[in-house]
Short mmCIF file of C-alpha atoms in Angstrom, two decimals:
data_model
loop_
_atom_site.label_atom_id
_atom_site.label_comp_id
_atom_site.label_asym_id
_atom_site.label_seq_id
_atom_site.Cartn_x
_atom_site.Cartn_y
_atom_site.Cartn_z
CA UNK V 273 108.76 100.78 78.10
CA UNK V 274 110.71 103.58 76.35
CA UNK V 275 109.72 104.58 72.83
CA UNK V 276 112.17 106.38 70.53
CA UNK V 277 110.53 108.46 67.88
CA UNK V 278 112.27 107.99 64.58
CA UNK V 279 110.94 107.25 61.08
CA UNK V 280 107.82 109.13 62.17
CA UNK V 281 104.60 108.83 60.19
CA UNK V 282 101.42 110.90 60.48
CA UNK V 283 98.65 108.82 62.03
CA UNK V 284 95.07 109.81 62.87
CA UNK V 285 93.76 108.47 66.15
CA UNK V 286 90.33 109.04 67.67
CA UNK V 287 90.80 108.34 71.35
CA UNK V 288 87.66 108.34 73.53
CA UNK V 289 85.84 110.47 70.99
CA UNK V 290 88.60 113.05 70.55
CA UNK V 291 90.25 113.09 67.13
CA UNK V 292 93.92 113.93 67.13
CA UNK V 293 96.77 113.86 64.65
CA UNK V 294 99.75 112.30 66.30
CA UNK V 295 103.11 110.95 65.31
CA UNK V 296 103.50 107.26 65.91
CA UNK V 297 106.62 105.31 65.02
CA UNK V 298 106.28 102.37 62.66
CA UNK V 299 106.76 100.03 65.59
CA UNK V 300 103.70 101.48 67.31
CA UNK V 301 103.39 101.85 71.08
CA UNK V 302 100.61 100.03 72.86
CA UNK V 303 97.20 101.47 73.69
CA UNK V 304 98.11 101.69 77.37
CA UNK V 305 100.70 104.31 76.29
CA UNK V 306 97.89 106.74 75.50
CA UNK V 307 96.85 106.69 79.17
CA UNK V 308 100.18 108.27 80.11
CA UNK V 309 103.42 106.60 81.08
CA UNK V 310 103.06 107.41 84.78
CA UNK V 311 99.33 106.74 85.16
CA UNK V 312 98.61 104.29 87.99
CA UNK V 313 95.44 102.29 87.55
CA UNK V 314 93.51 101.78 90.77
CA UNK V 315 90.72 99.26 91.36
CA UNK V 316 88.46 101.63 93.32
CA UNK V 317 88.57 104.33 90.62
CA UNK V 318 86.89 102.23 87.90
CA UNK V 319 89.97 102.27 85.65
CA UNK V 320 90.13 101.46 81.95
CA UNK V 321 91.03 97.78 81.51
CA UNK V 322 90.57 97.15 77.78
CA UNK V 323 89.67 99.01 74.61
CA UNK V 324 87.43 98.76 71.60
CA UNK V 325 89.69 99.36 68.60
CA UNK V 326 87.93 99.91 65.28
CA UNK V 327 84.97 98.03 66.73
CA UNK V 328 86.91 95.06 68.15
CA UNK V 329 87.59 94.34 71.82
CA UNK V 330 91.34 94.44 72.48
CA UNK V 331 93.80 94.37 75.36
CA UNK V 332 95.40 97.65 76.39
CA UNK V 333 98.69 95.92 75.56
CA UNK V 334 97.68 95.82 71.88
CA UNK V 335 99.78 97.96 69.57
CA UNK V 336 98.04 101.02 68.15
CA UNK V 337 97.08 100.38 64.53
CA UNK V 338 97.13 103.08 61.87
CA UNK V 339 94.14 105.44 61.75
CA UNK V 340 92.51 103.88 64.78
CA UNK V 341 89.28 104.72 66.56
CA UNK V 342 89.88 103.72 70.19
CA UNK V 343 87.31 103.74 72.99
CA UNK V 344 88.30 102.65 76.47
CA UNK V 345 86.47 99.85 78.30
CA UNK V 346 86.15 100.34 82.05
CA UNK V 347 86.26 97.87 84.90
CA UNK V 348 82.60 98.21 85.86
CA UNK V 349 81.39 97.25 82.39
CA UNK V 350 80.38 93.72 81.42
CA UNK V 351 83.53 93.38 79.31
CA UNK V 352 85.65 94.86 82.10
CA UNK V 353 84.34 92.40 84.68
CA UNK V 354 84.99 89.55 82.24
CA UNK V 355 88.61 90.71 81.82
CA UNK V 356 88.94 90.81 85.62
CA UNK V 357 87.71 87.23 86.01
CA UNK V 358 89.83 85.85 83.17
CA UNK V 359 92.96 87.56 84.51
CA UNK V 360 92.28 86.15 87.96
CA UNK V 361 91.98 82.65 86.49
CA UNK V 362 95.22 83.04 84.56
CA UNK V 363 96.97 84.29 87.70
CA UNK V 364 95.95 81.09 89.52
CA UNK V 365 97.31 79.04 86.61
CA UNK V 366 100.59 80.98 86.87
CA UNK V 367 100.73 80.34 90.62
CA UNK V 368 100.14 76.64 90.04
CA UNK V 369 103.04 76.55 87.57
CA UNK V 370 105.23 77.89 90.39
CA UNK V 371 103.87 75.79 93.28
CA UNK V 372 103.08 72.56 91.39
CA UNK V 373 105.16 72.65 88.17
CA UNK V 374 104.74 68.91 87.65
CA UNK V 375 100.92 69.04 87.72
CA UNK V 376 98.25 70.15 85.24
CA UNK V 377 95.65 72.54 86.66
CA UNK V 378 92.40 72.50 84.71
CA UNK V 379 89.97 75.41 84.74
CA UNK V 380 86.51 74.02 85.29
CA UNK V 381 83.05 75.47 85.35
CA UNK V 382 81.60 78.60 86.90
CA UNK V 383 79.94 78.01 90.25
CA UNK V 384 78.03 80.98 91.62
CA UNK V 385 80.56 83.78 91.98
CA UNK V 386 83.58 81.63 91.28
CA UNK V 387 85.33 79.14 89.03
CA UNK V 388 86.08 75.59 90.02
CA UNK V 389 89.61 74.27 89.34
CA UNK V 390 91.06 70.82 89.85
CA UNK V 391 94.23 68.95 89.02
CA UNK V 392 94.15 66.45 86.19
CA UNK V 393 95.66 63.75 88.41
CA UNK V 394 93.22 64.64 91.22
CA UNK V 395 96.12 65.73 93.47
CA UNK V 396 95.27 67.79 96.55
CA UNK V 397 96.22 71.46 96.03
CA UNK V 398 98.45 73.44 98.40
CA UNK V 399 95.86 76.20 98.67
CA UNK V 400 97.78 78.37 101.13
CA UNK V 401 100.94 78.35 99.02
CA UNK V 402 98.97 79.10 95.85
CA UNK V 403 97.32 82.03 97.62
CA UNK V 404 100.71 83.37 98.71
CA UNK V 405 102.16 83.27 95.20
CA UNK V 406 99.09 85.04 93.80
CA UNK V 407 99.31 87.78 96.43
CA UNK V 408 103.02 88.27 95.79
CA UNK V 409 102.48 88.59 92.02
CA UNK V 410 99.79 91.21 92.67
CA UNK V 411 101.98 93.14 95.12
CA UNK V 412 104.84 93.16 92.62
CA UNK V 413 102.39 94.19 89.88
CA UNK V 414 103.72 91.59 87.46
CA UNK V 415 103.12 92.47 83.83
CA UNK V 416 100.29 90.81 81.96
CA UNK V 417 101.85 90.86 78.53
CA UNK V 418 101.00 89.75 75.00
CA UNK V 419 103.53 87.67 73.11
CA UNK V 420 103.50 86.28 69.59
CA UNK V 421 105.31 83.01 68.95
CA UNK V 422 105.99 81.30 65.65
CA UNK V 423 104.21 77.99 65.14
CA UNK V 424 107.39 76.04 65.94
CA UNK V 425 108.06 78.10 69.10
CA UNK V 426 104.46 77.68 70.27
CA UNK V 427 104.49 73.92 69.75
CA UNK V 428 107.85 73.62 71.46
CA UNK V 429 106.47 75.49 74.49
CA UNK V 430 103.24 73.48 74.85
CA UNK V 431 105.13 70.20 74.45
CA UNK V 432 107.71 71.22 77.03
CA UNK V 433 105.02 72.30 79.50
CA UNK V 434 102.89 69.22 78.72
CA UNK V 435 99.88 71.38 77.75
CA UNK V 436 98.10 68.57 75.91
CA UNK V 437 94.83 70.41 75.27
CA UNK V 438 96.60 73.52 73.99
CA UNK V 439 98.69 71.35 71.66
CA UNK V 440 95.52 69.74 70.28
CA UNK V 441 94.09 73.19 69.60
CA UNK V 442 97.26 74.37 67.83
CA UNK V 443 97.43 71.12 65.85
CA UNK V 444 94.04 71.97 64.36
CA UNK V 445 94.86 75.60 63.54
CA UNK V 446 97.72 75.48 61.01
CA UNK V 447 98.63 79.13 61.64
CA UNK V 448 102.09 80.57 61.07
CA UNK V 449 102.14 82.24 64.48
CA UNK V 450 100.09 82.33 67.68
CA UNK V 451 99.38 85.06 70.19
CA UNK V 452 99.60 84.26 73.89
CA UNK V 453 99.05 86.07 77.16
CA UNK V 454 102.03 85.88 79.50
CA UNK V 455 102.54 86.17 83.26
CA UNK V 456 106.10 85.27 84.14
CA UNK V 457 106.87 82.03 82.32
CA UNK V 458 103.21 80.98 82.04
CA UNK V 459 101.50 81.37 78.66
CA UNK V 460 97.83 81.02 77.73
CA UNK V 461 96.11 81.33 74.37
CA UNK V 462 95.08 84.94 73.73
CA UNK V 463 91.32 84.65 73.32
CA UNK V 464 89.90 87.69 75.12
CA UNK V 465 91.55 90.75 76.73
CA UNK V 466 93.12 90.50 80.17
CA UNK V 467 93.80 93.33 82.61
CA UNK V 468 96.87 95.46 81.92
CA UNK V 469 98.00 95.21 85.53
CA UNK V 470 97.79 92.54 88.23
CA UNK V 471 97.62 95.36 90.78
CA UNK V 472 93.95 95.72 89.85
CA UNK V 473 93.12 92.29 91.31
CA UNK V 474 92.24 93.60 94.75
CA UNK V 475 89.10 91.58 95.54
CA UNK V 476 89.15 87.78 95.32
CA UNK V 477 89.16 84.63 97.41
CA UNK V 478 90.68 81.18 96.96
CA UNK V 479 89.17 78.30 98.93
CA UNK V 480 89.21 74.51 99.01
CA UNK V 481 86.13 72.97 97.45
CA UNK V 482 85.09 69.54 96.20
CA UNK V 483 88.59 68.10 96.06
CA UNK V 484 89.81 71.09 94.11
CA UNK V 485 89.74 74.89 94.33
CA UNK V 486 87.10 77.57 94.08
CA UNK V 487 88.41 80.92 92.87
CA UNK V 488 85.87 83.58 93.78
CA UNK V 489 85.50 87.06 92.31
CA UNK V 490 83.40 90.12 93.26
CA UNK V 491 79.89 90.36 91.84
CA UNK V 492 78.70 93.52 90.11
CA UNK V 493 76.29 94.32 92.94
CA UNK V 494 79.13 94.17 95.47
CA UNK V 495 82.41 95.15 93.73
CA UNK V 496 84.16 96.14 96.95
CA UNK V 497 83.98 92.75 98.71
CA UNK V 498 83.40 89.03 98.27
CA UNK V 499 79.89 88.10 99.39
CA UNK V 500 79.32 85.22 101.84
CA UNK V 501 79.68 81.86 100.13
CA UNK V 502 76.47 80.18 98.99
CA UNK V 503 76.96 76.58 97.98
CA UNK V 504 75.25 75.11 94.93
CA UNK V 505 75.69 71.33 95.29
CA UNK V 506 73.14 70.53 92.59
CA UNK V 507 75.05 72.52 89.96
CA UNK V 508 78.38 71.07 91.10
CA UNK V 509 77.00 67.54 90.83
CA UNK V 510 75.83 68.14 87.26
CA UNK V 511 79.23 69.48 86.24
CA UNK V 512 80.99 66.51 87.80
CA UNK V 513 78.66 64.18 85.88
CA UNK V 514 79.39 66.17 82.72
CA UNK V 515 83.11 65.79 83.31
CA UNK V 516 82.73 62.01 83.52
CA UNK V 517 80.65 62.08 80.35
CA UNK V 518 83.44 63.96 78.54
CA UNK V 519 85.88 61.22 79.53
CA UNK V 520 83.65 58.60 77.93
CA UNK V 521 83.49 60.63 74.72
CA UNK V 522 87.19 61.57 74.90
CA UNK V 523 86.18 65.19 74.26
CA UNK V 524 87.15 67.65 76.98
CA UNK V 525 88.58 70.52 74.94
CA UNK V 526 87.91 72.27 71.66
CA UNK V 527 91.09 70.83 70.17
CA UNK V 528 90.00 67.29 70.99
CA UNK V 529 86.59 67.94 69.39
CA UNK V 530 88.27 69.26 66.24
CA UNK V 531 90.47 66.17 66.08
CA UNK V 532 87.35 63.96 66.26
CA UNK V 533 86.09 65.79 63.14
CA UNK V 534 89.33 65.38 61.19
CA UNK V 535 89.73 61.80 62.40
CA UNK V 536 86.31 60.76 61.08
CA UNK V 537 85.00 59.91 64.56
CA UNK V 538 82.50 62.72 65.06
CA UNK V 539 79.43 60.56 64.31
CA UNK V 540 80.41 58.24 67.14
CA UNK V 541 80.73 61.27 69.45
CA UNK V 542 77.26 62.46 68.40
CA UNK V 543 75.61 59.08 69.00
CA UNK V 544 77.23 58.68 72.42
CA UNK V 545 76.55 62.29 73.42
CA UNK V 546 72.84 62.00 72.53
CA UNK V 547 72.54 58.61 74.26
CA UNK V 548 74.13 59.87 77.47
CA UNK V 549 71.86 62.91 77.50
CA UNK V 550 68.78 60.75 76.93
CA UNK V 551 69.74 58.78 80.03
CA UNK V 552 69.37 61.91 82.13
CA UNK V 553 65.73 62.26 81.12
CA UNK V 554 65.24 58.56 81.78
CA UNK V 555 66.66 59.02 85.31
CA UNK V 556 64.32 61.95 85.92
CA UNK V 557 61.30 59.88 84.82
CA UNK V 558 62.52 56.97 86.92
CA UNK V 559 62.78 59.21 89.99
CA UNK V 560 59.24 60.46 89.38
CA UNK V 561 58.05 56.83 89.16
CA UNK V 562 59.77 55.92 92.43
CA UNK V 563 58.04 58.75 94.28
CA UNK V 564 54.68 57.29 93.31
CA UNK V 565 52.50 60.36 93.91
CA UNK V 566 53.83 63.03 91.51
CA UNK V 567 51.09 64.87 89.62
CA UNK V 568 53.01 67.90 88.30
CA UNK V 569 56.53 68.00 86.81
CA UNK V 570 57.88 71.51 86.39
CA UNK V 571 60.66 72.06 83.80
CA UNK V 572 62.54 75.35 84.08
CA UNK V 573 65.71 76.85 82.69
CA UNK V 574 67.23 80.02 81.24
CA UNK V 575 66.76 81.31 77.71
CA UNK V 576 67.86 78.89 74.98
CA UNK V 577 68.44 76.02 77.37
CA UNK V 578 66.08 73.82 75.35
CA UNK V 579 63.17 73.76 77.81
CA UNK V 580 60.52 72.78 75.25
CA UNK V 581 62.52 69.90 73.82
CA UNK V 582 63.40 68.86 77.37
CA UNK V 583 59.75 68.89 78.39
CA UNK V 584 58.88 66.69 75.42
CA UNK V 585 61.78 64.31 76.13
CA UNK V 586 60.71 63.99 79.76
CA UNK V 587 57.12 63.36 78.61
CA UNK V 588 58.34 60.61 76.28
CA UNK V 589 60.24 58.90 79.09
CA UNK V 590 57.22 59.19 81.38
CA UNK V 591 55.04 57.58 78.72
CA UNK V 592 57.48 54.67 78.54
CA UNK V 593 57.19 54.41 82.34
CA UNK V 594 53.42 53.97 81.96
CA UNK V 595 52.20 57.52 82.54
CA UNK V 596 49.86 59.59 80.39
CA UNK V 597 51.63 63.00 80.36
CA UNK V 598 50.00 66.28 79.37
CA UNK V 599 52.47 69.01 78.46
CA UNK V 600 51.74 72.67 79.10
CA UNK V 601 54.01 75.55 78.01
CA UNK V 602 53.98 78.86 79.85
CA UNK V 603 54.57 80.56 76.49
CA UNK V 604 50.92 79.80 75.73
CA UNK V 605 49.91 81.96 78.70
CA UNK V 606 52.13 84.90 77.85
CA UNK V 607 50.29 88.18 77.50
CA UNK V 608 50.80 90.66 74.68
CA UNK V 609 50.82 93.61 77.07
CA UNK V 610 53.91 92.67 79.09
CA UNK V 611 57.19 91.17 77.98
CA UNK V 612 59.92 89.44 79.95
CA UNK V 613 59.97 86.44 82.26
CA UNK V 614 58.32 87.78 85.41
CA UNK V 615 55.05 86.28 86.67
CA UNK V 616 53.33 89.51 85.58
CA UNK V 617 54.11 88.65 81.94
CA UNK V 618 51.70 85.70 82.15
CA UNK V 619 47.92 85.40 82.22
CA UNK V 620 48.47 83.96 85.67
CA UNK V 621 44.79 83.69 86.58
CA UNK V 622 44.01 81.56 83.52
CA UNK V 623 47.02 79.31 84.17
CA UNK V 624 46.13 78.76 87.81
CA UNK V 625 42.47 78.10 87.10
CA UNK V 626 43.24 75.58 84.34
CA UNK V 627 45.85 73.69 86.36
CA UNK V 628 43.48 73.57 89.35
CA UNK V 629 40.63 72.34 87.12
CA UNK V 630 42.84 69.62 85.65
CA UNK V 631 43.97 68.45 89.09
CA UNK V 632 40.32 68.37 90.15
CA UNK V 633 39.54 66.01 87.28
CA UNK V 634 37.76 68.50 85.05
CA UNK V 635 38.10 68.74 81.27
CA UNK V 636 40.08 71.78 80.13
CA UNK V 637 40.54 73.27 76.67
CA UNK V 638 44.19 74.18 76.26
CA UNK V 639 44.85 76.97 73.78
CA UNK V 640 47.97 78.54 72.38
CA UNK V 641 48.84 82.22 72.73
CA UNK V 642 47.09 83.17 69.49
CA UNK V 643 44.20 80.73 70.06
CA UNK V 644 45.33 78.58 67.13
CA UNK V 645 45.79 74.94 68.12
CA UNK V 646 49.44 73.91 68.00
CA UNK V 647 49.82 70.16 68.09
CA UNK V 648 52.81 69.04 70.08
CA UNK V 649 53.66 65.51 71.04
CA UNK V 650 51.66 64.53 74.16
CA UNK V 651 49.63 67.77 73.87
CA UNK V 652 45.87 67.83 73.28
CA UNK V 653 43.37 70.61 72.56
CA UNK V 654 41.06 69.24 75.23
CA UNK V 655 42.60 67.55 78.23
CA UNK V 656 41.41 65.68 81.31
CA UNK V 657 43.68 64.00 83.84
CA UNK V 658 43.44 60.27 84.41
CA UNK V 659 44.78 58.25 87.30
CA UNK V 660 48.15 57.91 85.59
CA UNK V 661 48.36 61.45 84.18
CA UNK V 662 51.21 63.82 85.03
CA UNK V 663 51.19 67.48 84.02
CA UNK V 664 54.55 68.50 82.52
CA UNK V 665 54.68 72.28 82.73
CA UNK V 666 57.68 73.99 81.10
CA UNK V 667 58.75 77.62 81.32
CA UNK V 668 61.23 79.99 82.93
CA UNK V 669 59.04 80.72 85.95
CA UNK V 670 58.09 77.16 86.90
CA UNK V 671 60.48 76.88 89.88
CA UNK V 672 58.96 79.96 91.50
CA UNK V 673 56.66 78.75 94.29
CA UNK V 674 54.37 81.73 93.64
CA UNK V 675 53.51 80.51 90.12
CA UNK V 676 50.76 78.14 91.28
CA UNK V 677 50.45 78.42 95.08
CA UNK V 678 48.61 75.85 97.15
CA UNK V 679 49.89 72.74 95.41
CA UNK V 680 50.84 69.81 97.61
CA UNK V 681 54.64 69.86 97.50
CA UNK V 682 54.81 66.06 97.75
CA UNK V 683 53.07 65.82 94.35
CA UNK V 684 55.57 68.11 92.59
CA UNK V 685 58.82 67.21 90.83
CA UNK V 686 61.06 70.05 89.65
CA UNK V 687 63.59 69.87 86.81
CA UNK V 688 66.12 72.60 86.01
CA UNK V 689 67.59 72.50 82.50
CA UNK V 690 70.62 74.55 81.50
CA UNK V 691 73.14 74.52 78.66
CA UNK V 692 76.33 74.12 80.69
CA UNK V 693 79.23 74.13 78.25
CA UNK V 694 81.54 71.26 79.11
CA UNK V 695 84.36 72.06 76.69
CA UNK V 696 87.42 74.13 77.50
CA UNK V 697 89.54 76.04 75.02
CA UNK V 698 92.46 74.43 76.82
CA UNK V 699 93.36 73.71 80.46
CA UNK V 700 93.72 77.44 81.25
CA UNK V 701 90.76 78.88 79.33
CA UNK V 702 87.13 77.90 79.65
CA UNK V 703 84.32 78.48 77.16
CA UNK V 704 81.50 80.69 78.36
CA UNK V 705 78.13 79.02 78.92
CA UNK V 706 76.54 82.43 78.31
CA UNK V 707 78.19 82.67 74.90
CA UNK V 708 76.95 79.19 74.03
CA UNK V 709 73.37 80.17 74.86
CA UNK V 710 73.71 83.45 72.95
CA UNK V 711 74.91 81.58 69.87
CA UNK V 712 71.93 79.22 70.20
CA UNK V 713 69.60 82.20 70.45
CA UNK V 714 71.04 84.02 67.43
CA UNK V 715 70.61 80.89 65.29
CA UNK V 716 67.07 80.18 66.50
CA UNK V 717 65.66 83.73 66.45
CA UNK V 718 67.09 84.55 63.03
CA UNK V 719 65.71 81.28 61.66
CA UNK V 720 62.19 81.55 63.10
CA UNK V 721 61.53 85.32 63.22
CA UNK V 722 62.38 88.51 61.33
CA UNK V 723 64.72 89.63 64.13
CA UNK V 724 68.25 90.55 63.04
CA UNK V 725 71.45 89.28 64.69
CA UNK V 726 72.09 92.82 65.90
CA UNK V 727 68.72 92.90 67.70
CA UNK V 728 69.33 89.51 69.31
CA UNK V 729 72.75 90.59 70.60
CA UNK V 730 71.46 93.94 71.89
CA UNK V 731 68.60 92.28 73.79
CA UNK V 732 70.78 89.60 75.40
CA UNK V 733 72.07 91.66 78.35
CA UNK V 734 68.50 92.50 79.36
CA UNK V 735 67.53 88.83 79.26
CA UNK V 736 70.50 87.87 81.43
CA UNK V 737 69.73 90.59 83.97
CA UNK V 738 66.10 89.52 84.26
CA UNK V 739 67.12 85.89 84.73
CA UNK V 740 69.32 86.88 87.68
CA UNK V 741 66.24 87.94 89.64
CA UNK V 742 63.46 85.85 88.11
CA UNK V 743 65.16 82.48 87.59
CA UNK V 744 68.50 81.71 89.20
CA UNK V 745 67.41 82.41 92.81
CA UNK V 746 65.03 79.45 92.43
CA UNK V 747 67.32 76.94 90.71
CA UNK V 748 68.15 75.15 93.95
CA UNK V 749 64.44 74.37 94.37
CA UNK V 750 64.93 71.74 91.67
CA UNK V 751 64.95 68.03 92.44
CA UNK V 752 67.21 67.33 89.50
CA UNK V 753 69.33 69.38 87.10
CA UNK V 754 69.89 68.34 83.48
CA UNK V 755 72.61 69.66 81.20
CA UNK V 756 71.16 70.26 77.73
CA UNK V 757 74.50 71.19 76.14
CA UNK V 758 75.97 68.64 73.77
CA UNK V 759 79.72 68.21 73.40
CA UNK V 760 79.59 68.53 69.63
CA UNK V 761 77.03 71.32 69.23
CA UNK V 762 79.40 74.24 68.65
CA UNK V 763 80.63 72.54 65.47
CA UNK V 764 77.07 72.33 64.14
CA UNK V 765 76.09 75.83 65.28
CA UNK V 766 79.20 77.36 63.65
CA UNK V 767 77.89 76.78 60.11
CA UNK V 768 74.69 78.66 60.99
CA UNK V 769 75.97 81.46 63.19
CA UNK V 770 79.07 82.60 61.28
CA UNK V 771 77.15 84.11 58.30
CA UNK V 772 74.77 85.79 60.75
CA UNK V 773 77.63 87.29 62.77
CA UNK V 774 79.29 88.53 59.58
CA UNK V 775 76.12 90.46 58.75
CA UNK V 776 76.61 92.70 61.81
CA UNK V 777 78.37 95.83 60.55
CA UNK V 778 80.72 98.31 62.28
CA UNK V 779 78.05 101.02 62.41
CA UNK V 780 76.00 98.77 64.76
CA UNK V 781 78.21 99.64 67.72
CA UNK V 782 78.34 97.21 70.64
CA UNK V 783 76.58 94.49 68.65
CA UNK V 784 79.48 94.57 66.18
CA UNK V 785 82.02 94.27 69.01
CA UNK V 786 80.20 91.22 70.41
CA UNK V 787 79.83 89.71 66.94
CA UNK V 788 83.55 90.09 66.22
CA UNK V 789 84.43 88.51 69.57
CA UNK V 790 82.14 85.54 68.92
CA UNK V 791 83.52 85.18 65.39
CA UNK V 792 87.09 85.09 66.69
CA UNK V 793 86.08 82.22 68.97
CA UNK V 794 83.90 80.32 66.47
CA UNK V 795 86.69 80.53 63.92
CA UNK V 796 88.54 78.02 66.15
CA UNK V 797 85.71 75.50 65.80
CA UNK V 798 85.68 72.91 63.03
CA UNK V 799 82.26 72.74 61.32
CA UNK V 800 80.12 69.61 61.69
CA UNK V 801 77.38 68.80 59.11
CA UNK V 802 73.88 69.35 60.49
CA UNK V 803 72.61 66.17 58.82
CA UNK V 804 74.54 64.22 61.46
CA UNK V 805 72.21 65.61 64.16
CA UNK V 806 69.31 63.26 65.11
CA UNK V 807 65.83 64.66 64.51
CA UNK V 808 64.93 64.29 68.20
CA UNK V 809 68.03 66.14 69.44
CA UNK V 810 67.59 69.21 71.63
CA UNK V 811 69.92 70.94 69.18
CA UNK V 812 67.16 70.71 66.56
CA UNK V 813 65.17 73.25 68.59
CA UNK V 814 67.71 75.83 67.41
CA UNK V 815 68.83 74.72 63.94
CA UNK V 816 65.45 73.37 62.78
CA UNK V 817 64.35 70.00 61.46
CA UNK V 818 63.06 68.73 64.81
CA UNK V 819 60.83 65.68 64.99
CA UNK V 820 58.75 67.71 67.45
CA UNK V 821 56.50 70.63 66.56
CA UNK V 822 58.13 73.39 68.61
CA UNK V 823 56.32 76.41 67.13
#
């Protein structure tokens, strides 16, 4: 792009820490211009792929604002890898618009190191042809541009292209104009930055999977190549069940959820969503009953997946099935000396000795971390197993076979709980499960402790990294996986998290950037009154008011 310097104005720009006075025309050039007109970005050289502008994450195609502080974001960063994945997904959507213009490709869930896609009409994809179009677009280095359309232009486009979910989202926005990402004639809602160049998409793989497509991307530990495929049928099955659940609720996208709020039908969605989730715990208890010899039910899951509420819900269903459950939380065995979720963070000897004593029929005094009795439903200070007793042990580490070695595997039932966001922004843009859990955590921690939103955000990356080694390698040990996310929960969480995110100030660095990004997303969500949430909902673990004592 050529820029003609006329009507020049003095503008102060701090670019990567260097403050310079420069002349920028009123119609400002884009940030990518500062890299140099002839600069070629190469994948193997860890190039800049986005920028933090005055504390907010932006595309390099964003115009330079007046008096800007600009810091480049590189490919090997968390934000850079996210931009890589999102650009790859959008490229597949573009390719589908070329190969199958009469079909609607829907971005699905993450699955290991990839994203699952399928066609709305369940048509079989022409994978080879899609792959060819993607490769050609990369070879030609097609521009990933940003385009602003008036409201009428945007609606005309989404109606013409039959983008029903995008239209629902725009119908609930009432903005005068909308910003889109563009590749060729394909547009997607501008939610987070994409790469400035398709040429950077050097490492990826597209394969047939489950009646649809799996678009795989490089992991941070192996950026130069795609690792051998490791299937996760349990996770895929849960997502397929979740998809069917969304059809029953008629809520598959954020726009459709917003329309349920404005249409006065959100209470029906809440009742159905809670009922369908309760059935999953019933099925788990039913499976335990069928096995006939289960003595220990382990409940695991990542941070803010609702493990405690899930353990209590499973205990309730087991009681209905005729069992006498005793619930144990690994948090009660956490030591003050070591933090984190490794086995070393627990008083492992005490845990093992008490579980063994219980299984041997002895009476055991169960204590909380601070030795103050905490009464939870189906939890007793002194416990002894009966013939019909099942231990329900919840905690991050419970799927690790090394937690309590020597148990008879035939007497164990393992449950993995995770908050797997089922909503999409629209057919081309998914909503991050990680962001959903982070929002849950901000709300819960700031409600129950003196921790600030900034501290929660800054600690989140460390939690995720630890879970990669201490939790997710064991998730396929589970007998059943339960999705604890509720279709409506973002609407409820928005009223709690938005004030907290607004309290994060520009001087708080990366936490501010994350807060602004989450705010931009949550601003799309219509609020839902918390009084609509049942007292036994898993969501109550985060917003408060639970029927269970979860302290």
